[in-house]
Short mmCIF file of C-alpha atoms in Angstrom, two decimals:
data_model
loop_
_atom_site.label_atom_id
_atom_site.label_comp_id
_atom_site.label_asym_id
_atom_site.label_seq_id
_atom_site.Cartn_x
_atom_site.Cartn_y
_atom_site.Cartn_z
CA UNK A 1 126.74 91.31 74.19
CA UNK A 2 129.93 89.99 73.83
CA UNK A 3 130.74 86.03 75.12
CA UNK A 4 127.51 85.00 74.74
CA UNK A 5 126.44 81.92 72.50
CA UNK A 6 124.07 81.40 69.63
CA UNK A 7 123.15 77.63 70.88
CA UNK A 8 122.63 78.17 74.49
CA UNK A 9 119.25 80.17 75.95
CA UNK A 10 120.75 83.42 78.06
CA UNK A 11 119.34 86.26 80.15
CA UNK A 12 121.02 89.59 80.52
CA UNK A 13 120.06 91.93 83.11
CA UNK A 14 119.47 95.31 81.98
CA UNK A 15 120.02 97.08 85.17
CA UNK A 16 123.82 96.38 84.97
CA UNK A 17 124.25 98.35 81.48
CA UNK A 18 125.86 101.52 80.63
CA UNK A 19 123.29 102.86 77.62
CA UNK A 20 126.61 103.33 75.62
CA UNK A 21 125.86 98.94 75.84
CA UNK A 22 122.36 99.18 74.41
CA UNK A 23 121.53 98.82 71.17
CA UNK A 24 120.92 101.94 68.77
CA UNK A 25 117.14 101.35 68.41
CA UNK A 26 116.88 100.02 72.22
CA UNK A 27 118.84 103.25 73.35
CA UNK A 28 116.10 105.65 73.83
CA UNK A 29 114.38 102.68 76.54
CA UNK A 30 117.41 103.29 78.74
CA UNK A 31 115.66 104.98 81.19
CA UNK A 32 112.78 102.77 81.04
CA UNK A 33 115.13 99.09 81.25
CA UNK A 34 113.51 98.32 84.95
CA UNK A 35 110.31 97.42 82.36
CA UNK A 36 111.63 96.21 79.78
CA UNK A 37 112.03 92.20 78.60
CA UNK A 38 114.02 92.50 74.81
CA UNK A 39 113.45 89.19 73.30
CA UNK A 40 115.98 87.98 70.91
CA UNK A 41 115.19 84.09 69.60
CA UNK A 42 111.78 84.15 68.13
CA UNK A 43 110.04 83.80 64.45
CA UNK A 44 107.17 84.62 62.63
CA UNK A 45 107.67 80.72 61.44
CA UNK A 46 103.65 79.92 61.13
CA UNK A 47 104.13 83.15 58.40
CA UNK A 48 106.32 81.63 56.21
CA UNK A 49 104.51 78.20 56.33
CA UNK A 50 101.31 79.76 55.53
CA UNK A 51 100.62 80.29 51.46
CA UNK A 52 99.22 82.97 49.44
CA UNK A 53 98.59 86.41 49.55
CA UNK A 54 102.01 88.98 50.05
CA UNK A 55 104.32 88.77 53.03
CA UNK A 56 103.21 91.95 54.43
CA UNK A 57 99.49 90.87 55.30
CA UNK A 58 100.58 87.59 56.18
CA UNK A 59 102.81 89.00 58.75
CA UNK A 60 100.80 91.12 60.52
CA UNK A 61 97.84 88.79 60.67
CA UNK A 62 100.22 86.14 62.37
CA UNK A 63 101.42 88.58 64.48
CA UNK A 64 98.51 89.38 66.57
CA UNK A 65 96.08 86.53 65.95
CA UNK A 66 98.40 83.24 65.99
CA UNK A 67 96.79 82.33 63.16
CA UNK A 68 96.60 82.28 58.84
CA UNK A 69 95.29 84.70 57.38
CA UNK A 70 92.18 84.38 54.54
CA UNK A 71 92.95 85.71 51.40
CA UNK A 72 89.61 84.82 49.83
CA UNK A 73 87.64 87.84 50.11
CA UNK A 74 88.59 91.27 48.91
CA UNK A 75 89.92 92.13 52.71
CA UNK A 76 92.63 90.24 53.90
CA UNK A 77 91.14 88.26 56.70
CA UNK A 78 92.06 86.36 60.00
CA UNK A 79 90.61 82.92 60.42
CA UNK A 80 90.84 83.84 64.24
CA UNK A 81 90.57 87.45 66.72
CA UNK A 82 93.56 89.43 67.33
CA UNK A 83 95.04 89.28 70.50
CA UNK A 84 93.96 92.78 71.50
CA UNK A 85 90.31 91.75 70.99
CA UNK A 86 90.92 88.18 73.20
CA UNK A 87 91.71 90.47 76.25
CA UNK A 88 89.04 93.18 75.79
CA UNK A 89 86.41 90.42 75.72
CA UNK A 90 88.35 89.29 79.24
CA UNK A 91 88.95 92.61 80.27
CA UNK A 92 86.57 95.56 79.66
CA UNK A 93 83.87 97.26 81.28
CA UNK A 94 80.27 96.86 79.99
CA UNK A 95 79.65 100.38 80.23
CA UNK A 96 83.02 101.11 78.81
CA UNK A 97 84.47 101.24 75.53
CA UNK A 98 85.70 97.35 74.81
CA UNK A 99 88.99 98.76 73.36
CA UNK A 100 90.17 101.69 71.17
CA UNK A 101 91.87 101.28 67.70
CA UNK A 102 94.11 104.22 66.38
CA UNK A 103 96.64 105.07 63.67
CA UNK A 104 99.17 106.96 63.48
CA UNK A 105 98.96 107.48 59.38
CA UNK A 106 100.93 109.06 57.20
CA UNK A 107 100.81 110.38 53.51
CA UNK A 108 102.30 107.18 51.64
CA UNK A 109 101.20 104.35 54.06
CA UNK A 110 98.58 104.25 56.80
CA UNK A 111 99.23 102.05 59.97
CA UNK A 112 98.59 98.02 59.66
CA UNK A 113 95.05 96.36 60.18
CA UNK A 114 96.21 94.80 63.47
CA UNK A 115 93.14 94.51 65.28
CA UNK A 116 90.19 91.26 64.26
CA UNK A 117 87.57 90.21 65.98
CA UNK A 118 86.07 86.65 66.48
CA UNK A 119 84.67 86.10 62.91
CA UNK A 120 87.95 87.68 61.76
CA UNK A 121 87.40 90.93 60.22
CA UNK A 122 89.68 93.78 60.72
CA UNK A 123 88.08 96.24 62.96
CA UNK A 124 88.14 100.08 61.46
CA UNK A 125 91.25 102.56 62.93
CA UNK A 126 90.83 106.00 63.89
CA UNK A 127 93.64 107.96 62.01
CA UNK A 128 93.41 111.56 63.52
CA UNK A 129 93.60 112.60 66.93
CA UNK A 130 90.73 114.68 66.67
CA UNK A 131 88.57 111.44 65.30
CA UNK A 132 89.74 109.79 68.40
CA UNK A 133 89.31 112.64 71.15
CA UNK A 134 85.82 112.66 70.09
CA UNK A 135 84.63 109.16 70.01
CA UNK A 136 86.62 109.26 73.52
CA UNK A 137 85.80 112.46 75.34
CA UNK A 138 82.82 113.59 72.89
CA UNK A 139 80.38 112.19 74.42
CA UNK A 140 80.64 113.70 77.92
CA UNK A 141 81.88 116.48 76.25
CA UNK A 142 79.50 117.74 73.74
CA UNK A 143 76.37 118.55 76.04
CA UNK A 144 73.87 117.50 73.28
CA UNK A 145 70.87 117.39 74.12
CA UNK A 146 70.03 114.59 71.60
CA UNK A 147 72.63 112.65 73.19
CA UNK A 148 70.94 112.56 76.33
CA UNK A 149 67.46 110.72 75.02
CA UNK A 150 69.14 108.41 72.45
CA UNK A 151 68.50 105.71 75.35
CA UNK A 152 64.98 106.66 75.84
CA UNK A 153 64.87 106.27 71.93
CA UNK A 154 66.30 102.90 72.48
CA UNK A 155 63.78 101.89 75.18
CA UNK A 156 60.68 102.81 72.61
CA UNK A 157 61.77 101.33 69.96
CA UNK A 158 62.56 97.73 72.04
CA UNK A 159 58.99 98.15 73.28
CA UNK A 160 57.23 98.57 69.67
CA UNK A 161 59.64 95.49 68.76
CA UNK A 162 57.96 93.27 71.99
CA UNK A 163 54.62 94.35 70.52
CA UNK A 164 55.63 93.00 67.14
CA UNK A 165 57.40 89.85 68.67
CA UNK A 166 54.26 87.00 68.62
CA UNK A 167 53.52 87.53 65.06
CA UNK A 168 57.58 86.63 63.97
CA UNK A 169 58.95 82.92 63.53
CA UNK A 170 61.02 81.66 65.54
CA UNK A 171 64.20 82.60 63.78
CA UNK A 172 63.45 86.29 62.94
CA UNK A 173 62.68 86.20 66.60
CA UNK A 174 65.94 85.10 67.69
CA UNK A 175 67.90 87.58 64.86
CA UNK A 176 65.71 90.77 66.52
CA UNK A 177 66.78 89.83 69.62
CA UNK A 178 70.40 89.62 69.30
CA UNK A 179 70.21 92.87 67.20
CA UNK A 180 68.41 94.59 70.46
CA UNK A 181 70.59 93.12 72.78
CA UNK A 182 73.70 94.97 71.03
CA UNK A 183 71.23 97.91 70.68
CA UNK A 184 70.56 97.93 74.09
CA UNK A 185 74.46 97.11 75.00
CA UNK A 186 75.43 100.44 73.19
CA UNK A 187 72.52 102.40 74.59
CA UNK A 188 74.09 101.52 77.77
CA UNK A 189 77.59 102.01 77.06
CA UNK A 190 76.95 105.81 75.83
CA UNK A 191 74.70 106.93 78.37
CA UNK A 192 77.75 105.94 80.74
CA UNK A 193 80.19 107.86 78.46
CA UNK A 194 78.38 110.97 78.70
CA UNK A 195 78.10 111.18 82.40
CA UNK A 196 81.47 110.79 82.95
CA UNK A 197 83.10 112.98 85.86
CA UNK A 198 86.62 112.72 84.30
CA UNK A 199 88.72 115.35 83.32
CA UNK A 200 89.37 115.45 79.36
CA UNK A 201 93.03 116.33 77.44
CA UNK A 202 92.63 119.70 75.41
CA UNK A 203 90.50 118.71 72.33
CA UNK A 204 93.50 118.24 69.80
CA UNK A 205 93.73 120.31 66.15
CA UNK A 206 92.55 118.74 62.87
CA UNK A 207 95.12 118.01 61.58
CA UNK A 208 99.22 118.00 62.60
CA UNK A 209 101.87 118.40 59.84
CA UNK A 210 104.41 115.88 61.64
CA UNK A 211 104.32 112.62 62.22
CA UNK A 212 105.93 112.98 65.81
CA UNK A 213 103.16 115.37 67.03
CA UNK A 214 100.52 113.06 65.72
CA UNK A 215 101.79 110.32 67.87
CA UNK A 216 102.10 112.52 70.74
CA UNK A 217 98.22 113.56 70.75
CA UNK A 218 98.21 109.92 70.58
CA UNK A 219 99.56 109.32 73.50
CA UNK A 220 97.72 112.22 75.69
CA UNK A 221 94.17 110.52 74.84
CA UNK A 222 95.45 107.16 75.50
CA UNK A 223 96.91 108.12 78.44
CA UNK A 224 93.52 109.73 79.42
CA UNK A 225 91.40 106.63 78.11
CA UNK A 226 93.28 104.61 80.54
CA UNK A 227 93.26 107.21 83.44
CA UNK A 228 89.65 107.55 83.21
CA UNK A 229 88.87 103.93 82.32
CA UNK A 230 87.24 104.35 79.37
CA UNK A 231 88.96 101.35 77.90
CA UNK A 232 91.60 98.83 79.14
CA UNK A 233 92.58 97.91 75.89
CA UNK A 234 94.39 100.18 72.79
CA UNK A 235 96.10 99.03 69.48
CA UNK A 236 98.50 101.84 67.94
CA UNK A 237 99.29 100.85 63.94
CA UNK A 238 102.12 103.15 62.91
CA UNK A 239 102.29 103.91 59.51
CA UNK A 240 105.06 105.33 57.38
CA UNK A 241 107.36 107.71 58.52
CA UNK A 242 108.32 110.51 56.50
CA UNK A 243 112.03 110.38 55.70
CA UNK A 244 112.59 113.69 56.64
CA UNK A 245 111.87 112.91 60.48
CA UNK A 246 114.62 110.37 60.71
CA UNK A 247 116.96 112.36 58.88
CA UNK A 248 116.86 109.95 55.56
CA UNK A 249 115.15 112.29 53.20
CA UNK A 250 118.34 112.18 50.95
CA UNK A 251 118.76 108.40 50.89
CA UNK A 252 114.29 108.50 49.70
CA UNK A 253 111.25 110.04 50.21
CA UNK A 254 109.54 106.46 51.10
CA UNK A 255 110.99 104.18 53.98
CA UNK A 256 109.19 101.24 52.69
CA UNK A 257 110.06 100.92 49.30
CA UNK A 258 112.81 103.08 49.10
CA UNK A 259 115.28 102.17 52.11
CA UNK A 260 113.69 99.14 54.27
CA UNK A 261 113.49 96.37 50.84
CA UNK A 262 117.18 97.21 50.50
CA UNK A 263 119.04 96.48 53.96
CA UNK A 264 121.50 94.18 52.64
CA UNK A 265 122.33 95.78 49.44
CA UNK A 266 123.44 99.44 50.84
CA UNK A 267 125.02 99.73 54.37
CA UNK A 268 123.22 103.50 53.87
CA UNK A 269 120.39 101.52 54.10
CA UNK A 270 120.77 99.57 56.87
CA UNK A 271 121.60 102.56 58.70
CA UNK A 272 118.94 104.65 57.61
CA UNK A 273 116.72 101.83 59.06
CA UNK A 274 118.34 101.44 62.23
CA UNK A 275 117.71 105.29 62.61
CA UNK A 276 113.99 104.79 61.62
CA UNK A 277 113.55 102.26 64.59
CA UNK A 278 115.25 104.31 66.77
CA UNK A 279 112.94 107.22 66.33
CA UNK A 280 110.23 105.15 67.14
CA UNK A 281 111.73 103.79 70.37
CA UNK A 282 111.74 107.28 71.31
CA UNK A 283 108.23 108.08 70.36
CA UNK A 284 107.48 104.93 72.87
CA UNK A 285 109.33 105.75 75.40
CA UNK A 286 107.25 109.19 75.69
CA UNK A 287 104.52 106.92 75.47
CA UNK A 288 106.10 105.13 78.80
CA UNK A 289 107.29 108.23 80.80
CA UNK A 290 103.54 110.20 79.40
CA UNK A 291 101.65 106.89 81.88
CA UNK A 292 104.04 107.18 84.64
CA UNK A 293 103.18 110.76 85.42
CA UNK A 294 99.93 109.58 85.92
CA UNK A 295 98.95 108.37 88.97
CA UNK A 296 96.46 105.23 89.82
CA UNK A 297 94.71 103.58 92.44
CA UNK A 298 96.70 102.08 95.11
CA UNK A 299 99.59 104.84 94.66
CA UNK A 300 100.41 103.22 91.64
CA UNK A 301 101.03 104.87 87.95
CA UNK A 302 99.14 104.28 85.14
CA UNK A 303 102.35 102.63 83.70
CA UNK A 304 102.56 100.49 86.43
CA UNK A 305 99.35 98.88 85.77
CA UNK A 306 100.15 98.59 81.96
CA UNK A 307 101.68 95.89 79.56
CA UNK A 308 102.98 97.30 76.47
CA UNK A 309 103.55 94.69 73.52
CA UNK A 310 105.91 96.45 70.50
CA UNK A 311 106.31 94.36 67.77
CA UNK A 312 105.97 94.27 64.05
CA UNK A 313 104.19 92.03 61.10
CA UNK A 314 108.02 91.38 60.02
CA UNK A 315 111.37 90.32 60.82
CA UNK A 316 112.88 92.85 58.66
CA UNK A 317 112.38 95.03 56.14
CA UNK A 318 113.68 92.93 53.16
CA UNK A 319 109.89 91.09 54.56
CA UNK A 320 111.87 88.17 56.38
CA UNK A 321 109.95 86.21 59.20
CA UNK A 322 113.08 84.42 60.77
CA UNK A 323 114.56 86.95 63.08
CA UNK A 324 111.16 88.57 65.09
CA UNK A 325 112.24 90.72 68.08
CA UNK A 326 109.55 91.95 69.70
CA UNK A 327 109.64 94.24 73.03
CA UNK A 328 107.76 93.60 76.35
CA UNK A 329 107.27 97.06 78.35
CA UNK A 330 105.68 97.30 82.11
CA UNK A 331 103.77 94.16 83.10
CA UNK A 332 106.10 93.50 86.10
CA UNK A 333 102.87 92.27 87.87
CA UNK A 334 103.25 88.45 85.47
CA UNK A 335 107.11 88.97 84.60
CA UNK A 336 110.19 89.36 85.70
CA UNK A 337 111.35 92.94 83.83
CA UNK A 338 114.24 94.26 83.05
CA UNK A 339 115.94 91.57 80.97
CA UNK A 340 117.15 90.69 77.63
CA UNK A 341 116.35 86.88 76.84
CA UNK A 342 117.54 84.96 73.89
CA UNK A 343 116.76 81.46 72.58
CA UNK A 344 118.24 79.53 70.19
CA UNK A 345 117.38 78.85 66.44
CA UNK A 346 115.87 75.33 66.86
CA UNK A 347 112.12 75.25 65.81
CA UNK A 348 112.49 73.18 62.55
CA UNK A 349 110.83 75.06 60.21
CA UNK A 350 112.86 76.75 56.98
CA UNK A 351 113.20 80.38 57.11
CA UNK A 352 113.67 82.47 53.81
CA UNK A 353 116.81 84.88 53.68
CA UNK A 354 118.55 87.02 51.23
CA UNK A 355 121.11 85.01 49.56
CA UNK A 356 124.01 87.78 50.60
CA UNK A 357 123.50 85.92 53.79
CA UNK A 358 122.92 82.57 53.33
CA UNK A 359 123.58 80.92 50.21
CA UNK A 360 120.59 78.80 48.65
CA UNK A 361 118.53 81.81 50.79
CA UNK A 362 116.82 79.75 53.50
CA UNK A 363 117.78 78.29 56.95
CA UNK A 364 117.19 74.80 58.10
CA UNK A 365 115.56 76.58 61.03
CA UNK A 366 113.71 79.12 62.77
CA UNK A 367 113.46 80.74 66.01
CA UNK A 368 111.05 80.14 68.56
CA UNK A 369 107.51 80.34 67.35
CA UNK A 370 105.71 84.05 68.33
CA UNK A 371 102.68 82.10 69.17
CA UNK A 372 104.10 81.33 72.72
CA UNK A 373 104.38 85.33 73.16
CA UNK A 374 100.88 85.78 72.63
CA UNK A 375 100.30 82.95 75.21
CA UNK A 376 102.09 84.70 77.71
CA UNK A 377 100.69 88.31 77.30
CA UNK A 378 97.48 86.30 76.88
CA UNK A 379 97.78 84.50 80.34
CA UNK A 380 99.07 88.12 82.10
CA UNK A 381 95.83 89.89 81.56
CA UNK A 382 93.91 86.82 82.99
CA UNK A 383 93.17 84.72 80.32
CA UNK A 384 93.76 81.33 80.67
CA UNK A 385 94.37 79.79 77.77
CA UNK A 386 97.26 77.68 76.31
CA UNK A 387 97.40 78.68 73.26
CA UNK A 388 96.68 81.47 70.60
CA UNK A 389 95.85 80.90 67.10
CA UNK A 390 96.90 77.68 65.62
CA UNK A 391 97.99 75.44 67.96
CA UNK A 392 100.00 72.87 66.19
CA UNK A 393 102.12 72.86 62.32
CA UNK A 394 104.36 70.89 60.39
CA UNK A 395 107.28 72.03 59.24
CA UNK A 396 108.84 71.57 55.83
CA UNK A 397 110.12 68.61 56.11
CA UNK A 398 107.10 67.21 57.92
CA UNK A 399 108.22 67.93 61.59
CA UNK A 400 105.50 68.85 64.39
CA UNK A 401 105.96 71.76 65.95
CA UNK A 402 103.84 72.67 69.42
CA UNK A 403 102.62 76.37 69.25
CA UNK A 404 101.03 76.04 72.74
CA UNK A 405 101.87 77.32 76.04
CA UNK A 406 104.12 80.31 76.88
CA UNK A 407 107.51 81.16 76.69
CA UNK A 408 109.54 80.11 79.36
CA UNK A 409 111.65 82.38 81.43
CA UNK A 410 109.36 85.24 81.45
CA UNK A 411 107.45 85.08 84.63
CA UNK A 412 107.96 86.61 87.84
#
């Protein structure tokens, strides 16, 4: 908005807006703004201090876990848990899946590895619908008969084990039993799956030949997971768009390499991009209206008992970590919605840029540090925690710069 200043912290109320006042790729939120906290003053700044490996894995590591990523094995890995896996360990039912990873892939790039647990390995995505209905509904679903005596299975094979027990050292004692306790843990968790009394979308096709209707089966089983409680927790990686849906398919057929490296070289460009983002703001906000036409306990909606957390592994698509705007949806229960915020450029760390906007190509510093984000959703769902990730860095120049706690201005 107009009047406002880059060196001063602000808050804009969203209520007060025509839409014609949104942004393009906030537009489609409109009718969603009640939920909404834009955040405009934050940086993916442990990213760009971290070394090795590309920016692309780097940035969506830092982006959910707070922390570097581990470029030592053939997998990129975290050197903490994602977010997402923090609060289903706080959060989720014992007889209930912990949380539910999906991806919405596409033909030249599947969705991001968002999702690590404690030991920091990427957990596996389920990239079809179909995949996901039935690791979802299928086991309440399927009626086999199999099914139904896997726990007695279970049970017989944990008694043969206690029979084997007093002839095994100590440590192969102590390795069994872990192993039977997650045995036993599962055993549990899918005998309660397939006795659920809970009402099931239509099993989806195989496959979809767009993009947008792969999201929106999506959407239906995530909106039933959460209806039915069958998780608390979901991460949704998109992966790339075909041009043709945003209406870029004569600019390129990729959006990565063909349009989003070159924002600041062709004003096409920049534009196609702003389109792409767009289109996804109004794949989410289906997402948002699909869990308010559910209803929950208390009289409540589905939505109003969700936190949505849309963000990205960078800045921009020329891979810069200095301008991260990520977008806050529902969780009006730990903030105070329906606001744009923006903070200043202060955190001294050095940002790279493309020279067409800053000559030498890097700032003296950087928004904001995400960490503080992930604090916040972090501390919404229960946790209590002060920080995510690393807690502490120096910047370039040797300057210490405090990761921990949240970021003010956001609670109720």
């Amino acid at each position: 908005p107009t009047g406002k200043s880059d060196d001063q912290p602000w808050t804009l109320d969203l209520s007060s807006l025509a839409q014609s006042e949104f942004s393009k790729p906030l537009a489609p939120l409109y009718e969603h703004r009640r939920r909404l906290l834009a955040l405009d003053g934050l940086s993916l700044a442990t990213a760009e201090l971290d070394t090795g490996g590309n920016r692309h894995d780097r940035g969506w590591i830092h982006a959910w876990t707070g922390n570097n990523a581990d470029f030592a094995a053939r997998d990129t890995r975290s050197t903490s848990a994602s977010l997402d896996q923090l609060i289903a360990a706080h959060i989720a039912r014992p007889d209930r899946l912990p949380s539910l990873e999906l991806s919405v892939d596409a033909a030249l790039e599947a969705g991001r590895p968002i999702s690590y647990n404690l030991g920091g390995v990427r957990l596996p995505a389920e990239s079809t619908p179909l995949g996901a209905w039935e690791r979802v509904f299928g086991p309440a679903s399927s009626g086999d008969a199999v099914g139904t005596r896997r726990r007695t299975t279970l049970d017989f094979a944990y008694d043969e084990y206690r029979e084997l027990a007093p002839r095994l050292g100590a440590t192969d004692r102590a390795r069994l039993e872990s192993h039977f306790g997650l045995v036993q843990r599962l055993g549990h968790r899918l005998e309660a799956l397939a006795t659920l009394a809970c009402t099931a979308p239509a099993r989806p096709a195989a496959s979809f030949e767009k993009y947008d209707k792969r999201f929106d089966a999506f959407t239906d089983i995530i909106a039933a997971a959460f209806s039915c409680d069958i998780t608390r927790v979901v991460s949704l990686s998109l992966g790339e768009m075909p041009t043709a849906e945003f209406g870029a398919d004569k600019i390129s057929d990729k959006v990565h390499k063909g349009i989003a490296h070159y924002i600041y070289d062709d004003p096409k460009k920049y534009a196609a991009m702003t389109d792409y983002l767009q289109h996804h703001a109004r794949q989410v906000a289906r997402l948002v209206s699909t869990l308010e036409a559910i209803p929950d306990a208390g009289g409540d909606s589905v939505m109003d008992n969700t936190l949505i957390v849309w963000g990205s592994e960078l800045g921009d698509g020329w891979h810069g970590y200095g301008h991260y705007c990520p977008v806050l949806i529902g969780g009006s229960w730990a903030f105070n919605t329906g606001r744009y915020l923006y903070w200043p450029h202060e955190t001294p760390a050095e940002m790279r840029v493309p020279p067409q906007i800053l000559a030498g190509g890097s700032t003296m510093f950087s928004g904001l540090p995400h960490q503080r984000l992930l604090v916040s959703v972090a501390r919404a769902m229960g946790l209590e925690v002060d920080h995510v990730g690393l807690k502490h860095v120096r910047g370039q120049r040797g300057d210490f710069i405090d990761l921990s706690g949240p970021l003010n201005g956001l609670t109720a």
